[in-house]
Coordinates of C-alpha atoms in Angstrom, one line a residue:
M15 CA -93.7 -5.9 -158.7
S16 CA -96.2 -7.6 -156.5
A17 CA -97.8 -5.8 -153.6
T18 CA -99.7 -6.7 -150.4
V19 CA -102.5 -4.5 -149.2
L20 CA -103.3 -4.3 -145.5
T21 CA -106.2 -2.2 -144.1
A22 CA -106.5 -0.7 -140.6
S23 CA -108.0 2.1 -138.6
A24 CA -104.8 3.0 -136.7
L25 CA -101.1 2.4 -136.8
L26 CA -98.8 1.7 -133.8
L27 CA -95.2 2.4 -134.4
D28 CA -92.1 1.2 -132.6
M29 CA -89.2 3.6 -132.8
D30 CA -85.7 2.0 -132.7
G31 CA -85.1 0.0 -135.8
T32 CA -88.5 0.9 -137.2
L33 CA -88.5 4.7 -137.6
V34 CA -85.0 5.5 -136.3
N35 CA -81.7 3.6 -137.0
S36 CA -80.0 3.9 -133.6
D37 CA -78.0 0.6 -133.8
A38 CA -74.7 2.4 -133.6
V39 CA -75.6 4.0 -130.2
V40 CA -77.2 0.9 -128.8
E41 CA -74.3 -1.3 -129.7
R42 CA -71.7 1.2 -128.2
C43 CA -73.6 1.5 -124.9
W44 CA -74.4 -2.2 -124.6
R45 CA -71.0 -3.4 -125.5
R46 CA -69.6 -1.3 -122.7
W47 CA -72.1 -2.6 -120.3
A48 CA -71.6 -6.3 -121.3
L49 CA -67.8 -6.0 -120.9
K50 CA -68.2 -4.3 -117.5
H51 CA -70.2 -7.3 -116.4
G52 CA -68.0 -10.0 -117.9
L53 CA -70.4 -10.9 -120.7
D54 CA -69.9 -11.6 -124.3
P55 CA -71.0 -8.4 -126.1
E56 CA -72.1 -10.3 -129.3
A57 CA -74.3 -12.6 -127.2
A58 CA -75.7 -9.6 -125.3
L59 CA -76.5 -7.7 -128.5
K60 CA -78.7 -10.6 -129.7
V61 CA -81.3 -9.9 -126.9
V62 CA -81.1 -6.1 -126.4
H63 CA -83.4 -5.0 -129.2
G64 CA -87.0 -4.2 -128.4
R65 CA -86.9 -4.5 -124.6
Q66 CA -86.5 -2.0 -121.9
G67 CA -82.9 -2.1 -120.5
Y68 CA -83.8 -3.7 -117.2
A69 CA -85.6 -6.5 -119.0
T70 CA -82.6 -7.2 -121.1
M71 CA -80.4 -7.2 -118.0
A72 CA -82.8 -9.7 -116.4
V73 CA -82.3 -12.1 -119.3
L74 CA -78.5 -11.7 -119.3
L75 CA -78.0 -11.7 -115.5
P76 CA -80.9 -13.8 -114.3
D77 CA -79.6 -14.1 -110.7
R78 CA -79.1 -10.4 -110.2
P79 CA -81.5 -8.5 -107.9
V80 CA -84.0 -6.5 -110.0
E81 CA -83.2 -3.3 -108.1
E82 CA -79.7 -3.4 -109.5
N83 CA -81.1 -3.8 -113.0
Y84 CA -83.3 -0.8 -112.5
A85 CA -80.3 1.3 -111.2
D86 CA -78.1 0.2 -114.1
N87 CA -80.9 0.9 -116.6
R88 CA -81.2 4.6 -115.4
V89 CA -77.4 5.0 -116.0
L90 CA -77.7 3.4 -119.4
L91 CA -80.6 5.5 -120.4
A92 CA -78.7 8.7 -119.6
E93 CA -75.8 7.5 -121.7
E94 CA -78.0 6.6 -124.6
T95 CA -79.9 9.9 -124.4
A96 CA -76.7 11.9 -124.5
D97 CA -75.3 10.0 -127.4
V98 CA -77.0 10.6 -130.8
D99 CA -74.0 10.2 -133.0
G100 CA -75.0 8.1 -136.0
V101 CA -78.8 8.3 -135.2
V102 CA -80.5 8.6 -138.6
P103 CA -84.0 7.9 -140.0
V104 CA -84.8 4.5 -141.3
G105 CA -85.1 4.6 -145.1
G106 CA -88.4 6.1 -146.2
A107 CA -89.3 7.2 -142.6
P108 CA -89.6 10.9 -143.3
A109 CA -92.0 10.4 -146.2
F110 CA -94.0 7.7 -144.3
M111 CA -94.4 10.0 -141.3
A112 CA -95.6 12.8 -143.6
A113 CA -98.1 10.4 -145.2
I114 CA -99.7 9.4 -141.9
A115 CA -99.6 12.8 -140.3
G116 CA -103.3 13.3 -140.3
L117 CA -104.2 9.6 -139.6
P118 CA -104.6 7.8 -136.2
H119 CA -101.2 6.7 -135.1
A120 CA -99.1 6.4 -132.0
L121 CA -95.5 5.8 -131.0
V122 CA -95.1 2.7 -128.8
T123 CA -91.5 2.5 -127.7
S124 CA -89.4 0.8 -125.0
A125 CA -87.4 4.1 -124.7
D126 CA -88.4 6.6 -122.0
S127 CA -89.7 10.0 -123.0
A128 CA -86.3 11.8 -123.0
L129 CA -84.6 9.1 -125.1
A130 CA -87.5 9.0 -127.6
T131 CA -87.4 12.8 -127.9
A132 CA -83.6 12.8 -128.4
R133 CA -83.7 10.1 -131.1
M134 CA -86.7 11.4 -133.0
T135 CA -85.2 14.9 -133.0
A136 CA -81.8 13.6 -134.1
A137 CA -83.5 11.8 -137.0
A138 CA -85.5 14.9 -137.8
L139 CA -88.8 13.0 -137.5
P140 CA -92.0 14.4 -136.1
M141 CA -93.0 13.1 -132.7
P142 CA -96.5 11.6 -132.8
A143 CA -99.0 13.4 -130.5
V144 CA -100.0 10.0 -129.0
R145 CA -97.1 8.1 -127.5
V146 CA -96.6 5.3 -125.0
T147 CA -93.1 5.4 -123.6
A148 CA -91.3 3.3 -120.9
E149 CA -92.7 5.5 -118.1
Q150 CA -96.3 4.6 -119.0
V151 CA -96.1 0.8 -118.8
G152 CA -95.5 -1.6 -116.0
V153 CA -94.1 -4.4 -118.1
S154 CA -91.6 -4.3 -121.1
K155 CA -92.2 -5.8 -124.5
P156 CA -92.7 -8.7 -125.3
D157 CA -95.7 -8.0 -123.0
P158 CA -98.5 -6.4 -125.1
E159 CA -99.3 -3.7 -122.5
G160 CA -97.8 -0.8 -124.5
F161 CA -99.6 -1.7 -127.7
L162 CA -102.9 -2.2 -126.0
K163 CA -102.5 1.2 -124.2
G164 CA -101.7 2.9 -127.6
A165 CA -104.7 1.4 -129.2
A166 CA -107.0 2.4 -126.3
E167 CA -105.7 5.9 -126.4
L168 CA -106.4 6.2 -130.1
G169 CA -109.9 4.7 -129.5
F170 CA -109.6 1.5 -131.5
G171 CA -109.7 -2.2 -130.8
P172 CA -106.6 -4.4 -131.4
A173 CA -108.1 -6.0 -134.5
D174 CA -108.3 -2.5 -136.1
C175 CA -104.6 -1.7 -135.5
I176 CA -101.4 -2.6 -137.4
V177 CA -98.1 -2.6 -135.5
F178 CA -94.8 -1.7 -137.1
E179 CA -91.8 -3.5 -135.4
D180 CA -88.3 -4.6 -136.0
S181 CA -87.4 -6.9 -133.1
E182 CA -88.4 -10.3 -131.8
A183 CA -89.7 -8.8 -128.5
G184 CA -91.7 -6.2 -130.3
I185 CA -93.3 -8.5 -132.8
A186 CA -94.2 -10.9 -130.0
A187 CA -95.8 -8.0 -128.2
G188 CA -97.8 -7.0 -131.2
R189 CA -99.0 -10.6 -131.7
A190 CA -99.9 -11.0 -128.0
A191 CA -102.0 -7.8 -128.3
G192 CA -104.0 -9.4 -131.1
M193 CA -102.7 -7.1 -133.8
R194 CA -101.3 -7.6 -137.2
V195 CA -97.6 -6.8 -137.6
V196 CA -95.5 -5.3 -140.4
G197 CA -91.9 -6.3 -139.8
V198 CA -89.3 -3.7 -140.7
G199 CA -85.6 -4.4 -141.4
P200 CA -83.3 -7.4 -141.2
R201 CA -84.1 -8.5 -137.6
A202 CA -87.8 -8.9 -138.5
A203 CA -87.3 -11.0 -141.6
A204 CA -87.1 -14.4 -139.9
L205 CA -89.9 -13.7 -137.4
S206 CA -92.9 -14.3 -139.7
P207 CA -94.7 -11.0 -139.4
D208 CA -97.8 -10.5 -141.5
A209 CA -95.8 -8.6 -144.0
H210 CA -92.1 -7.7 -144.1
V211 CA -90.2 -4.7 -145.6
E212 CA -86.5 -3.9 -145.7
D213 CA -87.4 -0.3 -144.9
L214 CA -90.3 2.1 -145.2
T215 CA -89.7 3.0 -148.8
Q216 CA -91.7 -0.1 -149.7
I217 CA -94.9 1.2 -148.2
R218 CA -97.4 3.5 -149.8
V219 CA -100.2 4.9 -147.6
E220 CA -103.6 5.6 -149.0
T221 CA -106.8 6.6 -147.1
A222 CA -110.3 5.4 -148.2
E223 CA -113.3 7.7 -148.1
D224 CA -114.4 6.1 -144.8
G225 CA -111.1 6.9 -143.2
T226 CA -109.7 3.3 -143.5
I227 CA -105.9 3.3 -143.9
R228 CA -104.6 1.2 -146.8
L229 CA -101.0 0.1 -146.7
H230 CA -99.7 -0.9 -150.1
I231 CA -96.6 -3.0 -149.3
S232 CA -94.3 -3.7 -152.3
A233 CA -92.3 -6.9 -152.4
A234 CA -88.5 -6.5 -151.7

């Protein structure tokens, strides 16, 4: 089995679709929202992943006032936070998080703090000490703001960081931040990340004597 080795000083981790499989909840909530607004749920689901809710709404209802999107987003976040049925860790996530526990890493998610806590808890995954949630950014992915803030808080430059992402918006954000990207899961496969894995079981973490993180990525 062939393997790719990537080296970095810090890791920046998306949550939904990367560490936590929350697709069941996301699809339930967004299907309801799309039907309420007379939209095709299947078309809506193609753009929801990776973005904050208000940004998705702006794509789907471009003529609607932004204030209405923010109001709807607050309602949707409350629904998603209360619904953790079917939320599970992505394959290999528990072992991966244990392997990087003592290494520089941060969660960079489009979820707000309450939703991130609910989903990481439901998936029985440890919450990183450093995290950038929706409240801490002015612009949603695909803007790079969140990843750049995460890197700065960890004390590393973009070139020293590797992003883990599953969505088109997230991978675009990582690239715009000047970082390498490991794509996780089926959505990422067609987006030409620097490396791609089906799940986190394909990654082995090793630390060099100088603290450099080595990611051994097995071919699918």
